[in-house]
Amino acid sequence: DVVLTQTPPTLSATIGQSVSISCRSSQSLLHSNGNTYLNWLLQRPGQPPQLLIYLVSRLESGVPNRFSGSGSGTDFTLKISGVEAEDLGVYYCVQSTHAPPTFGGGTKLELK
Amino acid sequence: EVKLVESGGGLLKPGGSLKLSCVASGFTFSNYWMHWVRQAPGKGLEWIGEIEYDGTETNYAPSIKDRFTISRDNAKNTLYLQMSSVRSEDTATYFCTTLEAWGQGASVTVSS
């Protein structure tokens, strides 16, 4: 199975600070059809996960544009340009290029 | 609006059985592979299984293989998870998901 390693496991930020989360894959997530099936999710406390970014860099409808995704192959990054209080929670990367789908271990974003 | 609504969670004893349902709306259910993902208390996300568009193919994680069964009824836009021979380690919130859209989750507690 593909292993996704997220760093850091915990991130402390102040409101307005820009932060990045890394997701590294044990193998390339480039599918033979040319797509890279790497999504980013946010799970706020007590809530289900919600989609932020799909196909590496495409912003889900309704998600603020302070969120951005980048990367290719095995290295991917989620950036938040100016953290807001509502951004606190646990961020997960998930891949579905290779079966079975796998999740990163999560990055908890906290207020400093 | 895309919506996934799980039901059927509850408390059961080790060795017992339970069936979760997930009703989908707002998208063409029969066009999507559907997945079940679980989250043990305080832990990350664990993919446990998936079912193809018309239900002819299913795949399971080793942790639940031969104990849980995934099925679907496209006429009712409903996904199912039949849980059998449950163990304490099956205690979790169970999410149905397309890996983009997520339900709110159904809580399952296995305890004697």
Coordinates of C-alpha atoms in Angstrom, one line a residue:
Chain A
D1 CA 0.0 0.0 0.0
V2 CA 1.1 3.6 -0.6
V3 CA 2.3 5.3 2.6
L4 CA 1.6 9.0 2.9
T5 CA 3.8 10.8 5.4
Q6 CA 2.6 14.2 6.6
T7 CA 4.8 16.7 8.3
P8 CA 4.7 18.3 10.8
P9 CA 2.3 16.3 12.9
T10 CA 1.4 19.5 14.8
L11 CA 1.5 23.1 13.7
S12 CA 1.1 26.1 15.9
A13 CA 0.2 29.3 14.2
T14 CA -1.0 32.8 15.0
I15 CA -4.0 34.3 13.2
G16 CA -2.7 35.8 9.9
Q17 CA 0.4 33.6 9.7
S18 CA 1.0 31.6 6.6
V19 CA 1.8 27.9 7.0
S20 CA 2.5 24.8 4.9
I21 CA 1.9 21.1 5.4
S22 CA 3.9 18.5 3.5
C23 CA 2.6 15.2 2.3
R24 CA 5.2 12.7 0.9
S25 CA 4.2 9.5 -0.8
S26 CA 6.1 6.2 -0.9
Q27 CA 5.5 6.1 -4.7
S28 CA 4.6 8.4 -7.5
L29 CA 0.9 9.4 -7.4
L30 CA 0.8 10.1 -11.2
H31 CA -1.9 7.9 -12.7
S32 CA -1.5 6.4 -16.1
N33 CA -4.3 8.6 -17.3
G34 CA -2.2 11.7 -16.5
N35 CA -4.1 12.7 -13.3
T36 CA -2.7 12.8 -9.8
Y37 CA -5.3 11.8 -7.4
L38 CA -4.2 13.6 -4.2
N39 CA -6.7 15.4 -2.1
W40 CA -6.5 17.5 1.0
L41 CA -9.1 17.3 3.7
L42 CA -9.8 19.4 6.9
Q43 CA -11.5 17.9 9.9
R44 CA -12.6 20.4 12.4
P45 CA -13.3 19.2 16.0
G46 CA -16.4 17.1 16.2
Q47 CA -17.0 17.3 12.4
P48 CA -16.6 15.0 9.5
P49 CA -13.7 15.6 7.1
Q50 CA -14.4 18.1 4.3
L51 CA -12.7 18.4 1.0
L52 CA -10.4 21.4 0.5
I53 CA -8.3 20.5 -2.5
Y54 CA -8.6 17.8 -5.1
L55 CA -6.3 16.7 -7.9
V56 CA -3.3 18.3 -6.1
S57 CA -4.2 21.9 -6.7
R58 CA -7.9 22.3 -7.6
L59 CA -9.9 24.3 -5.0
E60 CA -13.2 22.8 -4.0
S61 CA -16.2 25.0 -4.5
G62 CA -16.8 27.3 -1.5
V63 CA -13.3 26.8 -0.1
P64 CA -11.5 30.1 0.6
N65 CA -8.7 30.9 -1.8
R66 CA -6.2 31.3 1.1
F67 CA -5.9 27.5 0.7
S68 CA -3.7 26.3 -2.1
G69 CA -2.2 22.9 -3.1
S70 CA 0.9 22.1 -5.1
G71 CA 3.3 19.3 -5.9
S72 CA 3.8 16.4 -8.2
G73 CA 5.1 12.8 -8.2
T74 CA 5.7 12.1 -4.5
D75 CA 5.9 15.5 -2.9
F76 CA 2.9 17.6 -2.2
T77 CA 2.2 20.7 -0.1
L78 CA -0.9 22.4 1.3
K79 CA -0.4 26.1 2.0
I80 CA -2.7 28.4 4.0
S81 CA -1.9 32.0 3.3
G82 CA -3.1 33.8 6.4
V83 CA -4.6 31.4 9.0
E84 CA -8.0 32.2 10.3
A85 CA -9.6 30.8 13.5
E86 CA -12.0 28.6 11.4
D87 CA -9.0 26.8 9.9
L88 CA -8.1 25.1 13.1
G89 CA -8.4 21.3 13.1
V90 CA -6.6 18.3 11.5
Y91 CA -5.5 18.2 7.9
Y92 CA -5.2 15.0 6.0
C93 CA -3.9 14.2 2.6
V94 CA -5.5 11.2 0.8
Q95 CA -4.4 9.4 -2.4
S96 CA -6.6 7.3 -4.7
T97 CA -4.2 6.8 -7.6
H98 CA -3.2 3.4 -6.3
A99 CA -5.5 0.8 -4.7
P100 CA -6.3 0.9 -1.8
P101 CA -6.8 4.6 -1.0
T102 CA -4.6 5.7 1.8
F103 CA -4.5 8.6 4.2
G104 CA -1.7 10.6 5.7
G105 CA -1.4 10.5 9.5
G106 CA -2.8 14.1 9.8
T107 CA -1.5 17.5 10.8
K108 CA -3.1 19.3 13.7
L109 CA -3.2 23.0 13.3
E110 CA -3.4 24.8 16.6
L111 CA -3.4 28.4 17.7
K112 CA -0.1 29.6 19.2
Chain B
E1 CA -26.2 20.0 -2.9
V2 CA -24.2 16.8 -2.4
K3 CA -25.3 15.0 0.7
L4 CA -24.4 11.7 2.4
V5 CA -26.4 10.6 5.4
E6 CA -25.4 7.6 7.5
S7 CA -27.6 5.8 9.9
G8 CA -27.7 2.6 11.9
G9 CA -24.9 3.2 14.4
G10 CA -25.2 2.1 18.0
L11 CA -23.8 0.0 20.8
L12 CA -23.3 -3.7 20.4
K13 CA -21.5 -6.6 22.1
P14 CA -18.4 -8.3 20.8
G15 CA -19.4 -10.9 18.2
G16 CA -22.5 -9.1 17.3
S17 CA -23.8 -7.7 14.0
L18 CA -25.0 -4.3 12.8
K19 CA -25.9 -2.8 9.4
L20 CA -25.1 0.8 8.5
S21 CA -26.8 2.6 5.7
C22 CA -25.9 5.7 3.8
V23 CA -28.3 7.6 1.7
A24 CA -26.9 9.8 -1.1
S25 CA -28.4 12.8 -2.8
G26 CA -27.4 15.7 -5.0
F27 CA -25.3 13.6 -7.4
T28 CA -25.6 10.6 -9.7
F29 CA -24.9 7.9 -7.1
S30 CA -24.5 5.1 -9.7
N31 CA -21.6 6.9 -11.3
Y32 CA -19.4 6.7 -8.3
W33 CA -17.3 4.1 -6.5
M34 CA -18.3 4.4 -2.9
H35 CA -16.1 3.9 0.2
W36 CA -16.4 3.3 3.9
V37 CA -13.8 5.0 6.1
R38 CA -13.6 4.7 9.8
Q39 CA -12.1 6.8 12.6
A40 CA -11.4 5.3 16.0
P41 CA -11.7 7.7 18.9
G42 CA -8.8 10.2 18.8
K43 CA -7.2 8.5 15.8
G44 CA -6.8 9.1 12.1
L45 CA -8.8 8.0 9.1
E46 CA -8.7 4.4 8.0
W47 CA -10.1 3.2 4.7
I48 CA -12.0 -0.1 5.2
G49 CA -13.6 -0.8 1.8
E50 CA -15.1 0.2 -1.4
I51 CA -17.7 -0.9 -4.0
E52 CA -17.8 -0.4 -7.7
Y53 CA -20.5 1.6 -9.5
D54 CA -22.9 -1.3 -10.0
G55 CA -21.8 -3.3 -7.0
T56 CA -20.1 -6.1 -8.9
E57 CA -16.7 -5.4 -7.4
T58 CA -15.8 -4.9 -3.8
N59 CA -12.5 -4.5 -2.0
Y60 CA -11.7 -4.6 1.7
A61 CA -9.0 -3.7 4.1
P62 CA -7.4 -6.8 5.8
S63 CA -8.7 -5.5 9.2
I64 CA -12.3 -6.1 8.3
K65 CA -12.1 -8.7 5.4
D66 CA -14.4 -11.7 5.8
R67 CA -16.3 -9.9 8.7
F68 CA -17.8 -6.8 7.0
T69 CA -19.7 -6.7 3.6
I70 CA -20.3 -3.6 1.5
S71 CA -23.3 -3.4 -0.8
R72 CA -25.4 -0.8 -2.6
D73 CA -28.8 -0.3 -4.0
N74 CA -28.5 2.2 -6.9
A75 CA -32.3 2.4 -7.2
K76 CA -32.5 3.7 -3.6
N77 CA -29.2 5.7 -3.8
T78 CA -28.1 3.8 -0.7
L79 CA -24.8 2.3 0.4
Y80 CA -24.6 -0.3 3.1
L81 CA -22.1 -1.8 5.5
Q82 CA -23.0 -5.1 7.1
M83 CA -20.8 -5.6 10.1
S84 CA -20.5 -9.1 11.7
S85 CA -18.3 -10.7 14.3
V86 CA -17.4 -7.3 15.6
R87 CA -14.6 -6.7 18.0
S88 CA -13.8 -3.9 20.5
E89 CA -11.3 -2.5 18.0
D90 CA -14.2 -1.9 15.5
T91 CA -15.3 0.9 17.8
A92 CA -15.2 4.0 15.6
T93 CA -17.2 6.6 13.7
Y94 CA -17.9 5.2 10.2
F95 CA -18.1 7.6 7.3
C96 CA -19.4 6.9 3.8
T97 CA -17.6 8.9 1.2
T98 CA -16.7 9.3 -2.4
L99 CA -13.3 10.5 -1.1
E100 CA -14.5 14.0 -2.0
A101 CA -18.0 14.2 -0.4
W102 CA -18.3 12.9 3.2
G103 CA -21.2 12.0 5.4
Q104 CA -21.5 13.1 9.0
G105 CA -20.6 9.7 10.3
A106 CA -22.3 6.9 12.3
S107 CA -20.9 6.0 15.7
V108 CA -20.4 2.3 16.5
T109 CA -19.3 1.2 19.9
V110 CA -18.4 -2.4 20.6
S111 CA -18.4 -3.2 24.3
S112 CA -19.4 -6.0 26.6

